[in-house]
Short mmCIF file of C-alpha atoms in Angstrom, two decimals:
data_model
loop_
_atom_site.label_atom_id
_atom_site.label_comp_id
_atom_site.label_asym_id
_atom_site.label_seq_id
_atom_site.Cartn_x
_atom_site.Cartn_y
_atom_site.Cartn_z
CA UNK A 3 -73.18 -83.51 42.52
CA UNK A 4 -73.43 -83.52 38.39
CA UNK A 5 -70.88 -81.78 36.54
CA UNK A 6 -70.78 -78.53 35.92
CA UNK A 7 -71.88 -77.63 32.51
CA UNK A 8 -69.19 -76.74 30.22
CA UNK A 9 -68.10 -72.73 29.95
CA UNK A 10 -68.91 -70.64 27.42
CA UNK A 11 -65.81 -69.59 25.24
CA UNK A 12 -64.74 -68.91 21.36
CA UNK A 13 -60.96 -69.67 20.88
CA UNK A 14 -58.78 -66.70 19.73
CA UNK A 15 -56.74 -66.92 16.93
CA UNK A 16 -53.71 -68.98 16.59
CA UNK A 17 -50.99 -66.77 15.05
CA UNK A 18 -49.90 -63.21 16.29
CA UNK A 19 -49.55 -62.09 13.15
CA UNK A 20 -52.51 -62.14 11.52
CA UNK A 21 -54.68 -59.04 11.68
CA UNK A 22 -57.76 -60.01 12.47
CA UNK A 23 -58.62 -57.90 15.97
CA UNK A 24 -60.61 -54.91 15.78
CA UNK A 25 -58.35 -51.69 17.61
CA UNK A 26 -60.88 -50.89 20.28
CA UNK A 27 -58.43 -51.24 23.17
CA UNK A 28 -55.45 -49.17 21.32
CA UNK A 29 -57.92 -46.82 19.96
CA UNK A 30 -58.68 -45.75 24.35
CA UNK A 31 -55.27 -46.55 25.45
CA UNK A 32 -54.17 -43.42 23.22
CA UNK A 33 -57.19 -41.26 24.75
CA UNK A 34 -55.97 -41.89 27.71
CA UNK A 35 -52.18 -41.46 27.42
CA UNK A 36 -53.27 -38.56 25.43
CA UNK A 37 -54.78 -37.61 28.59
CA UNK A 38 -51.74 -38.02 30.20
CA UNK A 39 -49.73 -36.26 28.04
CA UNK A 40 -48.18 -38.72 26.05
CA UNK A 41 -48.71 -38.86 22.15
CA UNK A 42 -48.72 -42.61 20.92
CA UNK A 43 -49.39 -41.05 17.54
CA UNK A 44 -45.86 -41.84 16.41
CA UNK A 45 -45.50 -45.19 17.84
CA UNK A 46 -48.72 -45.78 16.18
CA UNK A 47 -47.59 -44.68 12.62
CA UNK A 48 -43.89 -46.66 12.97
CA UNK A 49 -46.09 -49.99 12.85
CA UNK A 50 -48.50 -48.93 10.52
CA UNK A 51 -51.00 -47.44 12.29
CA UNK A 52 -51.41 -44.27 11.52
CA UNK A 53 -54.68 -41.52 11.77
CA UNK A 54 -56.13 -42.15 8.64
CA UNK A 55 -55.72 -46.15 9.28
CA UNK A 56 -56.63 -46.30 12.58
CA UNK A 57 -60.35 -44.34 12.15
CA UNK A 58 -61.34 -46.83 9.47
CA UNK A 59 -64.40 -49.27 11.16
CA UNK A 60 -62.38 -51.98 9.13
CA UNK A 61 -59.29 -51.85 10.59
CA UNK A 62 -58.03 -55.26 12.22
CA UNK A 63 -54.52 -55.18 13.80
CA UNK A 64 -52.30 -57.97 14.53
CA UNK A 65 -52.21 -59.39 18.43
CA UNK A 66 -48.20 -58.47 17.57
CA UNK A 67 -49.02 -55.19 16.99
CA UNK A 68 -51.51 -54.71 19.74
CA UNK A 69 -49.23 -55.73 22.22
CA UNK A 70 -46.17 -53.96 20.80
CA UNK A 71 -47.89 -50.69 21.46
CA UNK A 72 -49.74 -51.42 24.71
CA UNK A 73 -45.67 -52.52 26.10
CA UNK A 74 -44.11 -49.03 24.89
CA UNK A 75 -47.11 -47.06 26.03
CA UNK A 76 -46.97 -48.32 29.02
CA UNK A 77 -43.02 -47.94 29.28
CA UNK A 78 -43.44 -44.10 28.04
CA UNK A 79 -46.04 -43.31 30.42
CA UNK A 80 -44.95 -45.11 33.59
CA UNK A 81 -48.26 -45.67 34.74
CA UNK A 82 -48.44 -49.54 36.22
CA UNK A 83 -52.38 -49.34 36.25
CA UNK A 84 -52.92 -48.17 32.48
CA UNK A 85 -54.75 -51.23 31.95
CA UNK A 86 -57.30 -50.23 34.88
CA UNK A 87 -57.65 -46.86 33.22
CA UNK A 88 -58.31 -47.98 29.90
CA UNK A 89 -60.87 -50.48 30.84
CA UNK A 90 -62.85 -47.49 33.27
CA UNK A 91 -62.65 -45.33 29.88
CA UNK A 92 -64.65 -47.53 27.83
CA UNK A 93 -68.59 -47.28 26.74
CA UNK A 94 -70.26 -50.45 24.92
CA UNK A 95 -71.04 -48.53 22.21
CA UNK A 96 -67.40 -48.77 21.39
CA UNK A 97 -68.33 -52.48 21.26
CA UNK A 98 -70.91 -51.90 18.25
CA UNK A 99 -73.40 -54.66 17.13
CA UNK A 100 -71.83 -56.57 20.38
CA UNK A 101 -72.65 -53.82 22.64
CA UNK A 102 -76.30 -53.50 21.45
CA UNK A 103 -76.79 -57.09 21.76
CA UNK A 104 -75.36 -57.03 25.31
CA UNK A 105 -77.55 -53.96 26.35
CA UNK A 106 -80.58 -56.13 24.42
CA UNK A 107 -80.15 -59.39 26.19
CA UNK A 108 -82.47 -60.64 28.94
CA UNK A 109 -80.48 -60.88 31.54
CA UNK A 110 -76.78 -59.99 32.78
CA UNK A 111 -75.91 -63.83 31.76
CA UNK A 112 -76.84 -63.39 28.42
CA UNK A 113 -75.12 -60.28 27.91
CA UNK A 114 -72.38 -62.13 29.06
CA UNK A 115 -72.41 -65.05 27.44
CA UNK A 116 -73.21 -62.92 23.91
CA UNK A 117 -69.71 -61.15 24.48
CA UNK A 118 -68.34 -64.51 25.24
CA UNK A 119 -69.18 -65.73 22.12
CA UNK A 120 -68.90 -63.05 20.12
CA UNK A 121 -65.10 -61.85 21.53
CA UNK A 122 -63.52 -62.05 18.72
CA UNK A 123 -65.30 -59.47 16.92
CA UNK A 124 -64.73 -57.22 19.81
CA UNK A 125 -61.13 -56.51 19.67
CA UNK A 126 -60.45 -58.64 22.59
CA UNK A 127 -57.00 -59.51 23.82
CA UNK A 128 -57.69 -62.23 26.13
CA UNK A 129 -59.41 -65.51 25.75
CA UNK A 130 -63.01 -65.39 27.84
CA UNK A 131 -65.12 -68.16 29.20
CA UNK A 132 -68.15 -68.28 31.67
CA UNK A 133 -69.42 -70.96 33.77
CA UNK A 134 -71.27 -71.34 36.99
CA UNK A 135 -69.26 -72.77 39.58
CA UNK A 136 -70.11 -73.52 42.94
CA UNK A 137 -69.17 -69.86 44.28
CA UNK A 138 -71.13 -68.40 41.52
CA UNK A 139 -71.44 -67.11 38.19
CA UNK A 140 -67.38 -67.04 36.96
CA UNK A 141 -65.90 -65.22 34.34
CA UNK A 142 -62.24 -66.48 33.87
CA UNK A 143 -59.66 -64.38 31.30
CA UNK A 144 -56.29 -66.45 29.37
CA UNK A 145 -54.09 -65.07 27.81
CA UNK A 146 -53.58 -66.62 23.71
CA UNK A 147 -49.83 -66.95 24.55
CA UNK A 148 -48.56 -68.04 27.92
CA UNK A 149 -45.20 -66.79 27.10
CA UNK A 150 -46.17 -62.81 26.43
CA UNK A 151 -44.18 -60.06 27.80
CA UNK A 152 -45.21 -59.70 31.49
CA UNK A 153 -45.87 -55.96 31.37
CA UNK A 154 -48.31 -56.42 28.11
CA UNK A 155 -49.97 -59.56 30.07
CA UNK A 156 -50.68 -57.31 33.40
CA UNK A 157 -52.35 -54.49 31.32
CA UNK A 158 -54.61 -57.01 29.31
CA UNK A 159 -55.92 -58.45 32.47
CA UNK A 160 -56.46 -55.10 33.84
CA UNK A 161 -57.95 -54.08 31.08
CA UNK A 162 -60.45 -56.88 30.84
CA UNK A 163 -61.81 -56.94 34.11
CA UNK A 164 -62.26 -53.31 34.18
CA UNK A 165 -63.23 -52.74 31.43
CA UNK A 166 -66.03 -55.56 32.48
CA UNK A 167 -67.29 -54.12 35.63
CA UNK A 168 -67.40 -50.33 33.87
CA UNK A 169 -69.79 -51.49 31.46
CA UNK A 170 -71.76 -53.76 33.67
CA UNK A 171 -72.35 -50.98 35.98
CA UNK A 172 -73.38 -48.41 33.24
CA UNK A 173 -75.83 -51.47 32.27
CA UNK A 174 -77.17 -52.41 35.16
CA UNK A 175 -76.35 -49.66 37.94
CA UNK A 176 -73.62 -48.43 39.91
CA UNK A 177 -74.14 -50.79 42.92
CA UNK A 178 -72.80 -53.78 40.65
CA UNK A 179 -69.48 -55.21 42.45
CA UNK A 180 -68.51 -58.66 41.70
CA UNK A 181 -68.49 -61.15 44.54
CA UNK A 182 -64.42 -61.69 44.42
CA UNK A 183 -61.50 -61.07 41.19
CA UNK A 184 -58.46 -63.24 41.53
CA UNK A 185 -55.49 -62.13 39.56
CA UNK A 186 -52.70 -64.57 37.80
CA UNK A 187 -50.02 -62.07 38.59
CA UNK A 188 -48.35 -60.52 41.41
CA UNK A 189 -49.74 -57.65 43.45
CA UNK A 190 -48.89 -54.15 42.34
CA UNK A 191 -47.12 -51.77 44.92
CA UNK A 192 -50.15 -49.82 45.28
CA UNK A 193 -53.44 -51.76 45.52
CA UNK A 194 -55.47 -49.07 46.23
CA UNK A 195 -56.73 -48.40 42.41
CA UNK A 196 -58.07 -52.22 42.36
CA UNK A 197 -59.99 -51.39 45.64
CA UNK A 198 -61.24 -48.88 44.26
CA UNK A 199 -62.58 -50.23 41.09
CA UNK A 200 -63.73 -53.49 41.62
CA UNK A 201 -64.91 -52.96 45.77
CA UNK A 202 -64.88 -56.65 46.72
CA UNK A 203 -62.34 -58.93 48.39
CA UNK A 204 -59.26 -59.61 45.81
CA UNK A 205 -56.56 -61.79 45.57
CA UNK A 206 -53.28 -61.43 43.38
CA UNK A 207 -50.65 -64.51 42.68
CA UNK A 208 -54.19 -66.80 42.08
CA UNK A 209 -53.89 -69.93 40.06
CA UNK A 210 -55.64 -67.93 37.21
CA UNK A 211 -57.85 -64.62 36.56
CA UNK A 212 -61.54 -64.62 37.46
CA UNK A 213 -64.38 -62.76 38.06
CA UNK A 214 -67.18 -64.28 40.79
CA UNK A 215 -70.28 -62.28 39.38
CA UNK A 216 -72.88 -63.41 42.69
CA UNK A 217 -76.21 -64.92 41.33
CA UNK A 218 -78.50 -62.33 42.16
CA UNK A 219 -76.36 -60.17 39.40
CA UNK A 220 -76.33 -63.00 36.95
CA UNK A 221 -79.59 -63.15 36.71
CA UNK A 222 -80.58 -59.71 37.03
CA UNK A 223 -82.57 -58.29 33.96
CA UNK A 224 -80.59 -56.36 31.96
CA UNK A 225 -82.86 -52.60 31.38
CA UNK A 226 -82.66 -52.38 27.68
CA UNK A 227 -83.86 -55.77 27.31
CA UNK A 228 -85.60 -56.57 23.54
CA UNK A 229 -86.14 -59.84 22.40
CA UNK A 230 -86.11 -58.87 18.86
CA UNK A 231 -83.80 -56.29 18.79
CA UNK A 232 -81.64 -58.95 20.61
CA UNK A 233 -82.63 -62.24 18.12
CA UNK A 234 -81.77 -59.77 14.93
CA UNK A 235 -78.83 -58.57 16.17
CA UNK A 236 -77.52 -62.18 16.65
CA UNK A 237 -78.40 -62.98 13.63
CA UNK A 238 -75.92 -60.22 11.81
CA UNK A 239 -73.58 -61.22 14.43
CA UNK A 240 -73.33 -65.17 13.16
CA UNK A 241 -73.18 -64.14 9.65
CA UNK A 242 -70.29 -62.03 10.89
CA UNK A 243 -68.08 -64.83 12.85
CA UNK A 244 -68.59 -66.88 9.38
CA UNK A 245 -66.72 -64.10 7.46
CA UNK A 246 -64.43 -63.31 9.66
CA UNK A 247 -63.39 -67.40 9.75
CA UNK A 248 -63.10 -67.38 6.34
CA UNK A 249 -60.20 -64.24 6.66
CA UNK A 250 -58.87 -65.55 9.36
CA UNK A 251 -58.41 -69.20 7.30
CA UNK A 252 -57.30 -66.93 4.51
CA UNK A 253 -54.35 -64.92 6.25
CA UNK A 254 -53.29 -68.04 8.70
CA UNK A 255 -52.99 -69.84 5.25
CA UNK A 256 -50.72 -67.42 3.74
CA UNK A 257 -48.23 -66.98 6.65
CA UNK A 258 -47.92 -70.46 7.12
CA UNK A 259 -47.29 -70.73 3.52
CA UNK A 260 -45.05 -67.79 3.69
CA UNK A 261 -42.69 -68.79 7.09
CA UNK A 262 -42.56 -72.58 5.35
CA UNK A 263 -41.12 -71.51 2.01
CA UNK A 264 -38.22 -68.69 3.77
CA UNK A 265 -35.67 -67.57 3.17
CA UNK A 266 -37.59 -67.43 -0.31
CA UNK A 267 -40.51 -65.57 -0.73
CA UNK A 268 -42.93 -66.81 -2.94
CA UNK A 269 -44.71 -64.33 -5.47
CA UNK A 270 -48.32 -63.04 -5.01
CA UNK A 271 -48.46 -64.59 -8.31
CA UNK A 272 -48.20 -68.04 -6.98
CA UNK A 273 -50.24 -67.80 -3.85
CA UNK A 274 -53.25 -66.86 -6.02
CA UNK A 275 -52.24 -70.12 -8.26
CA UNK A 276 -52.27 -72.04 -4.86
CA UNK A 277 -55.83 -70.59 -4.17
CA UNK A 278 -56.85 -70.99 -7.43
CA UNK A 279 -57.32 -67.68 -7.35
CA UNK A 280 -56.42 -64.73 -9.89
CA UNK A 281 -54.07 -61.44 -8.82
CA UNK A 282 -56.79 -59.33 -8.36
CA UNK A 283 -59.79 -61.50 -6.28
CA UNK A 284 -56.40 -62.51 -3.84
CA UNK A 285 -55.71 -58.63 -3.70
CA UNK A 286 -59.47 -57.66 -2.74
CA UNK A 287 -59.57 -60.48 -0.15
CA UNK A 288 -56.55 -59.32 1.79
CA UNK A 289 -58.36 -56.00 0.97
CA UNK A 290 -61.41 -57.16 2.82
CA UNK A 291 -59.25 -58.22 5.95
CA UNK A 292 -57.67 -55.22 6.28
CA UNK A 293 -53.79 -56.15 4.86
CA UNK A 294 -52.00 -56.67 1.88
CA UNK A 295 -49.55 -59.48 1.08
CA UNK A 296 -46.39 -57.01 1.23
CA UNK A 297 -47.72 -56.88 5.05
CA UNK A 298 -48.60 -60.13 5.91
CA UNK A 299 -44.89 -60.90 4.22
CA UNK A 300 -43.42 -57.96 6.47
CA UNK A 301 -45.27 -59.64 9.93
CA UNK A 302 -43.96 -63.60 9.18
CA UNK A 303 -40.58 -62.20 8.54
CA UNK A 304 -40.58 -59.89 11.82
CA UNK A 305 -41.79 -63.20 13.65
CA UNK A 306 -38.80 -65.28 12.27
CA UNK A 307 -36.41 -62.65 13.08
CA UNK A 308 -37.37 -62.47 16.60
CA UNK A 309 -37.29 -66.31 17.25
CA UNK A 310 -34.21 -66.67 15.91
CA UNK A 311 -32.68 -63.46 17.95
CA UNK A 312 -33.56 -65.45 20.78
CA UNK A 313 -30.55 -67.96 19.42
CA UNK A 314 -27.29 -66.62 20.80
CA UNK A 315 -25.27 -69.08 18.70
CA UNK A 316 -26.64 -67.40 15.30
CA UNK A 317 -25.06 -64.34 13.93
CA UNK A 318 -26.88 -61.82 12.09
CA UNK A 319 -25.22 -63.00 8.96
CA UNK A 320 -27.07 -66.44 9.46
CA UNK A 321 -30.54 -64.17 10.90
CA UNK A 322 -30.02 -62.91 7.51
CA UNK A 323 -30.00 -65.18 5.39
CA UNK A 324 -32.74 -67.75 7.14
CA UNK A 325 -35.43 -64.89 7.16
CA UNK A 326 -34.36 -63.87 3.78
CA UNK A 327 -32.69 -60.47 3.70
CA UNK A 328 -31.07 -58.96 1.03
CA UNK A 329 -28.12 -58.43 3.64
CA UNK A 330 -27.47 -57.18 6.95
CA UNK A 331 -28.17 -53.80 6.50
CA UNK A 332 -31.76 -55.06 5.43
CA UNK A 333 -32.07 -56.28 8.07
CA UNK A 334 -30.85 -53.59 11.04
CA UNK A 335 -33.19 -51.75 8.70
CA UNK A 336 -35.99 -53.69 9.17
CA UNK A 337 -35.50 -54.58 13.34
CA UNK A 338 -35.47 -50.56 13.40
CA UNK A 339 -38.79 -49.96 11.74
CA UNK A 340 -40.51 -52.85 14.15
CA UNK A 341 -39.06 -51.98 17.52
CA UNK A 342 -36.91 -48.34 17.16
CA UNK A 343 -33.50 -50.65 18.35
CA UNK A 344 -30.57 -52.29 17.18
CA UNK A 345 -30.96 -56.20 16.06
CA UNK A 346 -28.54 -56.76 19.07
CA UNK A 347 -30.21 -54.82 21.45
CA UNK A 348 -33.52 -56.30 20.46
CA UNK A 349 -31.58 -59.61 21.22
CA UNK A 350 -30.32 -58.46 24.41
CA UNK A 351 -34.00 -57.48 25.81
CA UNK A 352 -35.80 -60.53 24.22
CA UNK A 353 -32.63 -62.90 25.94
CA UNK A 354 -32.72 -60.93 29.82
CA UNK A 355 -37.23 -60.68 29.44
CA UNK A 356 -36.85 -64.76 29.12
CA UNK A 357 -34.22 -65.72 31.58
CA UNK A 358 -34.90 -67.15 34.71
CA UNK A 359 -35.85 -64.74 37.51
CA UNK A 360 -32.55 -64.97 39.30
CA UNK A 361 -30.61 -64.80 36.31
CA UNK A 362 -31.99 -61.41 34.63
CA UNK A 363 -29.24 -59.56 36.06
CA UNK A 364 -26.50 -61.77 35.67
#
């Protein structure tokens, strides 16, 4: 038998910090906890996110950010199948050019395989590939960090499969259902919502997350097919991904410069000698991606902070100093603006989330 041909991906960026994914998922998640009575507004504002911000169409968050909401929305409104919710709320027009070119494409494949490629102009949260594999056409989900809070991981799966089979159906019809979904993580108390949802055989505790799409499906013609609608679209689309690598080469550049040089801090004066660069085409750059330095400063700093938390031996003296505080006070100051808690409580959670399952409670 020859080898199956290699699945279509795009890699995701490489550091949580940099802003570089569009909002779509945080911008339904607080419909529908809005729905439910819960206002994210203020959770959304404490990490910079607030209404004016968060209805620009050039607003990129931070994968830190993104998760750091979807874990206290989920906590505030005790819901263990938001991620199911959020995914059934969305339309592709929410996905813009991508959605048109998936609602364009010949066949479900292609629409598929155009999202693929195109995820990370999207707002996706999870790494997607596609292959065909000997039980069909497979859509598999990863997660950029294997390490990520469990709760934020569960609702990011979820959200990607359901959000997948709501738009296929409003695509293609309502009689979609995928062949099988296998799910990385255990099975919730109440299965009933998945059953619902996805109407095919599941499985929970799998090696990994997929999606069996059967071939008749795969290669069903999609109804808004247009070849040249489709073709153009692309087109913008490429010249898109080629800007967008150039911010996210930009920002990745600057943190790594940034985390290398703490506890100092060097001037915006200096990083736009390093790019050879003046003050003001460095400042309408960052302006282009969405940030500013002050921010992309405040998000390295926040990352050091919480690695070295995770060092019992340290004391917040020596936090202090390594991640280049004025003084302690700076820095409880600072913990309390990114998560609402103490630096030791933060330490506390981040500590008891990591331990070993039979040691959490110890």
């Amino acid at each position: 038998m020859p080898d199956a041909p290699a699945p279509v991906t795009s890699p995701g960026t490489s550091r949580s910090t940099s802003a570089t994914i569009a909002p779509n998922i945080l911008r339904y998640l607080t419909r529908v906890a809005g729905e439910s009575g819960v206002d994210l507004q203020p959770l959304l504002t404490r990490v910079g996110l607030d209404p004016t911000v968060m209805g620009s169409a050039a607003l990129r968050v931070s994968y830190r950010q993104g998760s750091d909401v979807i874990r206290q929305a989920v906590e505030r409104t005790g819901d263990e199948h938001l991620g199911l919710r959020v995914g059934a709320a969305q339309h592709l027009t929410a996905w813009g050019l991508i959605g048109l070119a998936m609602m364009a494409a010949d066949t479900l494949q292609d629409a598929i395989e155009a999202g693929v490629r195109y995820q990370n102009l999207s707002g996706a949260m999870t790494v997607w590939s596609a292959r065909w594999e000997d039980v069909g056409y497979v859509l598999r989900a990863d997660l950029p960090d294997p390490a990520l809070d469990p709760t934020v991981a569960v609702f990011l799966i979820e959200e990607a499969y359901s959000s997948v089979v709501t738009l296929t159906r409003l695509s293609v019809g309502s009689a979609f259902a995928p062949q099988a979904v296998e799910f990385a993580f255990p099975a919730p108390r109440d299965t009933r919502p998945f059953d619902e949802l996805f109407r095919c055989p599941l499985r929970f505790d799998a090696a990994g997350n997929r999606m069996v799409i059967p071939t008749r499906w795969a290669r069903a013609a999609m109804p808004g097919r247009d070849p040249i609608t489709y073709d153009s679209v692309l087109d913008v689309l490429e010249k898109e991904m080629a800007s967008r690598r150039d911010q996210q080469d930009l920002l990745e550049v600057l943190e790594i410069s940034i985390a290398q040089s703490l506890p100092a801090v060097p001037s915006f004066l200096e990083q736009a000698r390093r790019h050879a660069s003046s003050e003001r085409t460095l400042r309408r750059r960052l302006a282009e991606c969405g940030t500013t330095y002050e921010a992309i400063v405040d998000g390295v700093r926040r990352e050091q902070v919480e690695q070295l938390l995770r060092r019992p031996e340290l004391t917040l003296r020596d936090i202090t100093r390594q991640a280049g505080f004025a003084d302690v006070s700076a820095l409880r100051r600072a913990v309390r603006r990114w998560h609402g808690v103490t630096p030791l409580e933060l330490r506390t959670g981040l500590l008891k989330r990591e331990a070993p399952p039979g040691r959490r409670d110890t």
